[in-house]
Amino acid sequence: MRVARSLLLPLLAPLALAAQRTTLITPARVFDGNVVQEGWVVLVQGDTIVAAGPAASVHAPADASRIDLPGTTLLPGLIDAHSHVFLHPYNETPWDDQVLHEPLALRVARATNHVRNTLMAGFTTIRDLGTEGAGEADVGLKQAIEQGIIPGPRMLVVTRAIVATGSYGPKGFDPRWAVPQGAEEADGVDGLIHAVRSQISKGADWIKIYGDYRWGPNGETRPTFSQEEVNLVVQTARASGRPVAVHAYSDTAIRRAVIAGVETVEHADEASAATLQLMRERGVALCPTLAAGDAVAQYRGWKKGVDPEPETIKHRRAAFALALASGVTICNGSDVGVFTHGDNARELELLVDYGMTPVAALRAATSVDAKVLHLERRIGSVKPGLFADLIAVTGDPTKDIHAVRQVALVMKGGVIYKRP
């Protein structure tokens, strides 16, 4: 049986290039995770950046391989701090049907494609914030990537996420039936301590809780966990060295989470100026997930670029403007899975469309995300001693953010997965 070479290249590239232990990369410019450096080159040895600077200052061994990339910008591998690799777009299959009807093996097989597409799009690290009914399959997927069984980005995982009993979904079934949920239900002292410790024992790098959800009398968003319960989750996770992320839209839920000591807030559409200021003071980062709301609005019939923006999008613009003005740390986290994996750049484009500069958006997806995820000593910048997680894009994304879609080179840990 003959297999198209184009299909094999992403899998064969790591094997074919593993022997090339020293590589000199010469782009037109380097975005180092903070600023643009014109005329820089980068020297990689093994899985590590060993030198980065003006061409005259970097001396490559005579036997080093060379990659010349005229017209490109080299930058750190991009980071998406909010993904769901076991989901696929809701306009293909509704969330309830994915959780209840799709076999786990099918979801894992699909996720294998998702992580490959993510890597090939230039995203070399992701934080996956919940398997949405797929149990602890994210732990195994992460191991498969680390062992070189499948190509994919570095992964931080949370396993099932934690929700208050009765708040999450799927819902709407005969109350006689115990319907599988898209996350782990837990309440109170014993229940929450057990859930956090159990998830850690099964491989969770972070703990994620849902601080609110659409479970009000009329389906409106209401807080779920009490202040004491959120405090307990954070204390239990922190004792093991795990940070906590919170899904929260309402100002009350956000404030409870910030007071408790969570490290990131996801979404935060209803955050007040006072709560955003508290987030800034306490070093809590915001993942606004603009791309998810943009996608859902289009699934509901909005013809982007043709129709006026719906109220949900106008509200998100206003909420983001308030957050940007507050000075709170803003992550790049897209909620991909709601929309197509490999289209992660959509969030960067929207960050700029909603008011960020291209440079600030690129920082959010590199050095800022790396620091928020406690990985700044390993990834997120182009400097000696860090992992050689590098991508090159055609053009200059610090001037036109859309250039991040023109990925010419993908390197993770010194291994080349994509090149011209």
Coordinates of C-alpha atoms in Angstrom, one line a residue:
M1 CA 0.0 0.0 0.0
R2 CA 1.4 3.4 -0.9
V3 CA 0.9 6.3 1.5
A4 CA 1.1 9.9 0.4
R5 CA 4.5 11.4 1.4
S6 CA 2.7 14.6 2.6
L7 CA 0.8 12.5 5.2
L8 CA 3.9 10.9 6.5
L9 CA 6.1 14.0 6.8
P10 CA 4.8 15.2 10.2
L11 CA 5.5 11.8 11.7
L12 CA 8.8 11.0 9.9
A13 CA 10.4 14.5 10.5
P14 CA 11.4 13.9 14.1
L15 CA 13.1 10.6 13.1
A16 CA 14.8 12.0 10.0
L17 CA 16.2 15.0 11.8
A18 CA 17.0 13.7 15.2
A19 CA 20.7 13.2 14.2
Q20 CA 21.1 16.9 13.3
R21 CA 22.2 17.9 16.8
T22 CA 23.4 21.4 16.1
T23 CA 21.4 23.8 13.9
L24 CA 21.8 27.5 13.0
I25 CA 18.6 29.3 12.1
T26 CA 18.8 32.5 10.2
P27 CA 15.6 34.4 9.8
A28 CA 15.1 38.0 8.8
R29 CA 14.3 38.9 12.4
V30 CA 13.6 37.4 15.8
F31 CA 10.8 38.2 18.2
D32 CA 12.4 37.1 21.5
G33 CA 9.2 37.0 23.5
N34 CA 9.4 40.6 24.4
V35 CA 10.7 42.7 21.4
V36 CA 11.8 42.3 17.8
Q37 CA 15.5 41.9 17.2
E38 CA 16.6 42.6 13.6
G39 CA 19.5 40.5 12.1
W40 CA 19.5 37.9 14.9
V41 CA 20.3 34.2 14.4
V42 CA 19.6 31.4 16.8
L43 CA 21.9 28.4 17.5
V44 CA 20.2 25.2 18.7
Q45 CA 22.1 22.2 20.2
G46 CA 20.1 19.1 21.1
D47 CA 16.9 20.3 22.6
T48 CA 18.2 23.6 23.8
I49 CA 18.9 27.1 22.5
V50 CA 22.6 27.7 23.1
A51 CA 23.0 31.2 21.5
A52 CA 20.8 34.0 20.2
G53 CA 22.0 37.3 18.9
P54 CA 23.5 39.3 16.0
A55 CA 24.9 37.0 13.3
A56 CA 28.4 38.2 13.9
S57 CA 28.3 37.2 17.6
V58 CA 27.0 33.7 17.2
H59 CA 29.6 31.1 16.1
A60 CA 28.2 27.8 14.8
P61 CA 30.3 24.7 14.6
A62 CA 31.5 23.8 11.1
D63 CA 29.3 20.7 11.0
A64 CA 26.1 22.6 12.1
S65 CA 23.1 22.3 9.8
R66 CA 21.8 25.6 8.6
I67 CA 18.2 26.7 8.0
D68 CA 18.0 30.0 6.1
L69 CA 14.6 31.7 6.4
P70 CA 14.6 35.0 4.5
G71 CA 11.5 37.1 4.9
T72 CA 10.5 35.4 8.1
T73 CA 10.2 36.1 11.8
L74 CA 11.4 33.5 14.3
L75 CA 9.6 33.5 17.6
P76 CA 9.1 31.2 20.6
G77 CA 6.6 28.4 20.0
L78 CA 3.2 29.8 20.7
I79 CA 1.2 28.8 23.8
D80 CA -2.6 28.3 24.2
A81 CA -3.5 28.4 27.8
H82 CA -7.1 27.3 27.4
S83 CA -7.8 24.3 25.1
H84 CA -10.1 21.2 25.1
V85 CA -8.5 18.6 22.8
F86 CA -11.3 16.1 23.4
L87 CA -13.9 18.5 21.9
H88 CA -14.5 19.4 18.3
P89 CA -16.6 22.3 16.9
Y90 CA -20.2 22.5 18.2
N91 CA -21.6 23.1 14.8
E92 CA -20.3 19.6 13.9
T93 CA -21.7 17.8 17.0
P94 CA -23.4 19.4 20.0
W95 CA -21.5 19.3 23.3
D96 CA -24.1 17.0 24.9
D97 CA -23.8 14.5 22.1
Q98 CA -20.0 14.5 22.3
V99 CA -20.1 13.8 26.0
L100 CA -22.9 11.1 25.9
H101 CA -22.7 9.5 22.5
E102 CA -19.1 9.5 21.3
P103 CA -17.1 6.4 22.4
L104 CA -13.9 7.2 24.3
A105 CA -11.8 5.5 21.7
L106 CA -13.3 7.7 19.0
R107 CA -12.6 10.8 21.1
V108 CA -9.0 9.8 21.7
A109 CA -8.4 9.1 18.0
R110 CA -9.9 12.5 17.1
A111 CA -7.8 14.2 19.8
T112 CA -4.6 12.6 18.3
N113 CA -5.4 14.6 15.1
H114 CA -6.2 17.7 17.2
V115 CA -2.8 17.8 18.9
R116 CA -1.0 17.2 15.7
N117 CA -2.9 20.1 14.0
T118 CA -2.2 22.3 17.0
L119 CA 1.6 21.7 16.8
M120 CA 1.7 22.2 13.0
A121 CA -0.1 25.5 13.5
G122 CA 2.9 26.7 15.6
F123 CA 1.5 26.1 19.1
T124 CA 4.1 24.1 20.9
T125 CA 2.5 24.2 24.4
I126 CA -1.1 24.0 25.6
R127 CA -2.9 23.9 28.9
D128 CA -5.9 21.6 28.4
L129 CA -8.6 22.7 30.8
G130 CA -10.8 19.6 31.0
T131 CA -11.6 16.5 29.1
E132 CA -15.4 17.1 29.0
G133 CA -16.5 13.6 29.7
A134 CA -13.3 11.8 28.6
G135 CA -12.1 11.0 32.1
E136 CA -8.4 11.1 32.5
A137 CA -7.6 10.5 28.8
D138 CA -5.6 13.7 28.7
V139 CA -3.0 12.2 30.9
G140 CA -2.4 9.3 28.5
L141 CA -2.4 11.7 25.5
K142 CA 0.2 13.8 27.2
Q143 CA 2.3 10.7 27.8
A144 CA 2.0 9.6 24.2
I145 CA 3.4 13.0 23.1
E146 CA 6.2 12.9 25.6
Q147 CA 7.2 9.4 24.5
G148 CA 7.3 10.3 20.9
I149 CA 4.4 8.0 20.0
I150 CA 2.4 10.9 18.4
P151 CA 3.4 14.5 17.5
G152 CA 1.9 17.2 19.6
P153 CA 2.5 20.2 21.8
R154 CA 3.7 20.1 25.4
M155 CA 0.6 19.6 27.5
L156 CA -0.5 20.7 31.0
V157 CA -3.6 18.8 32.0
V158 CA -6.4 19.1 34.6
T159 CA -8.2 15.8 33.9
R160 CA -12.0 16.2 34.6
A161 CA -12.3 19.6 36.2
I162 CA -14.5 20.0 39.3
V163 CA -18.1 21.2 39.4
A164 CA -20.7 21.6 42.1
T165 CA -23.4 18.9 42.2
G166 CA -26.3 19.7 40.0
S167 CA -24.7 22.7 38.2
Y168 CA -23.1 21.2 35.1
G169 CA -24.3 19.1 32.2
P170 CA -25.6 17.2 30.3
K171 CA -29.0 18.1 31.8
G172 CA -32.7 17.6 31.0
F173 CA -33.1 13.9 31.5
D174 CA -35.6 11.9 33.6
P175 CA -34.4 12.3 37.2
R176 CA -34.5 8.5 37.6
W177 CA -31.3 8.2 35.5
A178 CA -27.8 9.0 36.6
V179 CA -26.5 10.8 33.5
P180 CA -22.7 11.0 33.1
Q181 CA -21.4 14.5 33.5
G182 CA -18.8 16.4 31.6
A183 CA -16.8 17.1 34.8
E184 CA -16.4 15.7 38.3
E185 CA -19.1 16.6 40.8
A186 CA -17.9 17.4 44.4
D187 CA -19.1 19.5 47.3
G188 CA -18.1 20.3 50.9
V189 CA -14.9 19.6 52.8
D190 CA -14.6 15.8 52.4
G191 CA -15.8 15.8 48.8
L192 CA -13.6 18.6 47.5
I193 CA -10.5 17.4 49.2
H194 CA -11.0 13.9 47.8
A195 CA -11.7 15.2 44.3
V196 CA -8.6 17.5 44.2
R197 CA -6.3 14.8 45.6
S198 CA -7.8 12.1 43.4
Q199 CA -7.2 14.2 40.3
I200 CA -3.6 14.9 41.4
S201 CA -3.0 11.2 41.9
K202 CA -4.2 10.6 38.3
G203 CA -1.8 13.1 36.8
A204 CA -3.4 16.6 36.9
D205 CA -0.8 19.4 36.6
W206 CA -3.4 22.1 37.4
I207 CA -6.8 21.9 39.1
K208 CA -9.8 23.6 37.4
I209 CA -13.1 24.4 39.1
Y210 CA -16.3 25.9 37.8
G211 CA -16.9 28.9 40.0
D212 CA -20.2 29.6 38.4
Y213 CA -22.5 28.1 35.7
R214 CA -25.8 28.5 33.9
W215 CA -27.9 26.8 36.7
G216 CA -30.1 29.7 37.9
P217 CA -33.9 29.3 38.0
N218 CA -34.1 30.6 34.4
G219 CA -30.8 29.3 33.2
E220 CA -28.9 32.4 34.2
T221 CA -25.3 32.2 35.4
R222 CA -25.0 31.9 39.2
P223 CA -22.1 31.1 41.5
T224 CA -21.6 27.5 42.5
F225 CA -19.0 27.0 45.2
S226 CA -19.1 29.1 48.4
Q227 CA -16.1 31.2 49.5
E228 CA -15.1 28.5 51.9
E229 CA -15.2 25.8 49.3
V230 CA -13.1 27.7 46.8
N231 CA -10.6 28.4 49.6
L232 CA -10.4 24.7 50.4
V233 CA -9.8 23.7 46.8
V234 CA -6.9 26.2 46.5
Q235 CA -5.4 25.2 49.8
T236 CA -5.5 21.5 49.0
A237 CA -4.1 22.0 45.5
R238 CA -1.4 24.4 46.6
A239 CA -0.2 22.0 49.3
S240 CA 0.8 19.7 46.5
G241 CA 2.3 22.5 44.3
R242 CA -0.6 22.6 41.9
P243 CA -2.1 25.9 40.8
V244 CA -5.9 26.4 40.3
A245 CA -7.8 27.9 37.4
V246 CA -11.4 28.9 37.7
H247 CA -14.2 29.1 35.1
A248 CA -16.1 32.3 36.1
Y249 CA -18.2 34.8 34.3
S250 CA -20.0 36.5 37.2
D251 CA -18.3 39.2 39.3
T252 CA -19.2 37.3 42.5
A253 CA -17.6 34.1 41.4
I254 CA -14.5 35.9 40.1
R255 CA -14.0 37.8 43.3
R256 CA -14.4 34.6 45.4
A257 CA -11.8 32.9 43.3
V258 CA -9.4 35.8 43.5
I259 CA -9.7 36.0 47.3
A260 CA -9.1 32.3 47.5
G261 CA -5.9 32.5 45.6
V262 CA -6.6 31.0 42.1
E263 CA -3.9 31.8 39.5
T264 CA -6.0 32.3 36.4
V265 CA -9.6 33.3 35.7
E266 CA -11.2 32.0 32.5
H267 CA -13.7 34.1 30.6
A268 CA -14.6 36.8 33.2
D269 CA -17.2 38.6 31.1
E270 CA -18.9 40.3 34.0
A271 CA -15.8 41.3 36.0
S272 CA -16.2 44.8 37.5
A273 CA -13.5 47.4 37.5
A274 CA -13.0 46.8 41.3
T275 CA -12.6 43.0 40.8
L276 CA -10.2 43.5 37.9
Q277 CA -8.1 45.8 40.1
L278 CA -8.1 43.1 42.8
M279 CA -6.9 40.6 40.2
R280 CA -4.1 42.9 39.2
E281 CA -3.0 43.5 42.8
R282 CA -2.9 39.8 43.6
G283 CA -1.3 38.7 40.3
V284 CA -4.2 36.7 39.0
A285 CA -4.2 36.4 35.2
L286 CA -7.2 36.6 32.9
C287 CA -7.8 34.2 29.9
P288 CA -10.6 36.0 28.0
T289 CA -11.2 33.2 25.4
L290 CA -12.5 35.7 22.8
A291 CA -12.5 33.1 20.0
A292 CA -15.0 30.8 21.7
G293 CA -17.6 33.6 21.9
D294 CA -16.9 34.6 18.4
A295 CA -17.4 31.1 17.1
V296 CA -20.6 30.4 19.1
A297 CA -22.1 33.7 17.8
Q298 CA -21.5 32.5 14.3
Y299 CA -23.0 29.1 15.0
R300 CA -26.1 30.9 16.1
G301 CA -26.5 32.6 12.8
W302 CA -24.3 35.8 13.0
K303 CA -22.7 36.4 9.6
K304 CA -19.5 38.0 10.6
G305 CA -18.4 40.9 8.4
V306 CA -22.0 41.2 7.0
D307 CA -24.4 41.5 9.9
P308 CA -24.0 44.0 12.7
E309 CA -22.3 42.5 15.8
P310 CA -24.7 40.8 18.1
E311 CA -25.1 42.1 21.7
T312 CA -23.0 39.2 23.0
I313 CA -20.0 40.3 21.0
K314 CA -20.5 44.0 21.8
H315 CA -20.6 43.0 25.5
R316 CA -17.4 41.0 25.1
R317 CA -15.6 43.9 23.4
A318 CA -16.6 46.2 26.3
A319 CA -15.6 43.7 28.9
F320 CA -12.2 43.2 27.3
A321 CA -11.6 46.9 27.0
L322 CA -12.3 47.3 30.7
A323 CA -9.8 44.4 31.4
L324 CA -7.2 45.9 29.2
A325 CA -7.5 49.4 30.8
S326 CA -7.2 47.8 34.3
G327 CA -3.7 46.5 33.6
V328 CA -4.5 42.9 34.6
T329 CA -2.3 40.3 33.1
I330 CA -4.0 38.9 30.0
C331 CA -3.2 35.4 28.7
N332 CA -3.6 33.9 25.3
G333 CA -6.2 31.2 25.9
S334 CA -8.7 30.5 23.2
D335 CA -11.1 27.7 24.4
V336 CA -10.2 25.9 21.2
G337 CA -12.4 22.8 20.8
V338 CA -15.4 25.0 20.6
F339 CA -13.9 25.8 17.2
T340 CA -11.4 23.9 15.1
H341 CA -8.0 22.7 16.5
G342 CA -5.2 24.2 14.5
D343 CA -7.2 27.5 14.2
N344 CA -5.8 28.6 17.5
A345 CA -4.4 31.8 15.9
R346 CA -8.0 33.0 15.9
E347 CA -7.6 34.2 19.5
L348 CA -4.5 36.3 18.7
E349 CA -6.3 38.0 15.9
L350 CA -9.2 38.8 18.1
L351 CA -7.0 40.1 20.9
V352 CA -5.6 42.6 18.4
D353 CA -9.1 43.3 16.9
Y354 CA -10.4 44.0 20.5
G355 CA -7.7 46.5 21.3
M356 CA -4.3 44.9 22.0
T357 CA -1.2 45.8 20.0
P358 CA 0.3 42.9 17.9
V359 CA 3.4 42.9 20.1
A360 CA 1.3 42.6 23.3
A361 CA -0.7 39.8 21.8
L362 CA 2.5 37.9 20.9
R363 CA 3.8 38.4 24.4
A364 CA 0.6 37.0 25.8
A365 CA 1.1 33.9 23.7
T366 CA 4.8 33.5 24.6
S367 CA 6.6 35.0 27.6
V368 CA 3.4 36.0 29.5
D369 CA 1.7 32.6 29.1
A370 CA 5.0 30.9 30.0
K371 CA 5.2 32.9 33.3
V372 CA 1.6 32.4 34.2
L373 CA 2.0 28.6 33.6
H374 CA 5.2 28.6 35.7
L375 CA 7.2 27.5 32.6
E376 CA 9.3 30.7 32.0
R377 CA 12.5 28.8 32.8
R378 CA 11.8 26.3 30.1
I379 CA 9.9 28.0 27.3
G380 CA 8.3 31.3 26.1
S381 CA 11.4 33.3 25.1
V382 CA 14.3 33.0 22.7
K383 CA 17.3 32.9 24.9
P384 CA 20.1 30.5 25.8
G385 CA 19.2 27.7 28.2
L386 CA 15.6 27.4 27.3
F387 CA 14.1 24.6 25.2
A388 CA 14.3 25.0 21.5
D389 CA 10.6 25.5 21.0
L390 CA 10.7 27.8 18.0
I391 CA 8.5 28.7 15.0
A392 CA 9.1 30.9 12.0
V393 CA 6.3 32.7 10.2
T394 CA 6.4 34.5 6.8
G395 CA 6.2 38.2 7.3
D396 CA 6.3 40.2 10.5
P397 CA 3.5 39.4 13.0
T398 CA 4.5 42.4 15.2
K399 CA 3.1 44.6 12.5
D400 CA 0.4 42.3 11.1
I401 CA -0.8 39.7 13.5
H402 CA -2.3 37.6 10.7
A403 CA 1.2 36.6 9.8
V404 CA 1.1 34.0 12.6
R405 CA -1.0 31.9 10.3
Q406 CA 1.9 31.6 7.7
V407 CA 3.9 29.0 9.6
A408 CA 7.1 28.0 7.8
L409 CA 9.0 26.3 10.6
V410 CA 8.0 24.3 13.7
M411 CA 10.6 23.1 16.1
K412 CA 9.8 21.6 19.5
G413 CA 12.7 20.6 21.8
G414 CA 15.1 20.9 18.9
V415 CA 13.1 18.5 16.7
I416 CA 11.9 19.9 13.4
Y417 CA 8.3 19.0 12.6
K418 CA 7.8 21.5 9.8
R419 CA 10.2 23.3 7.5
P420 CA 10.1 25.0 4.1

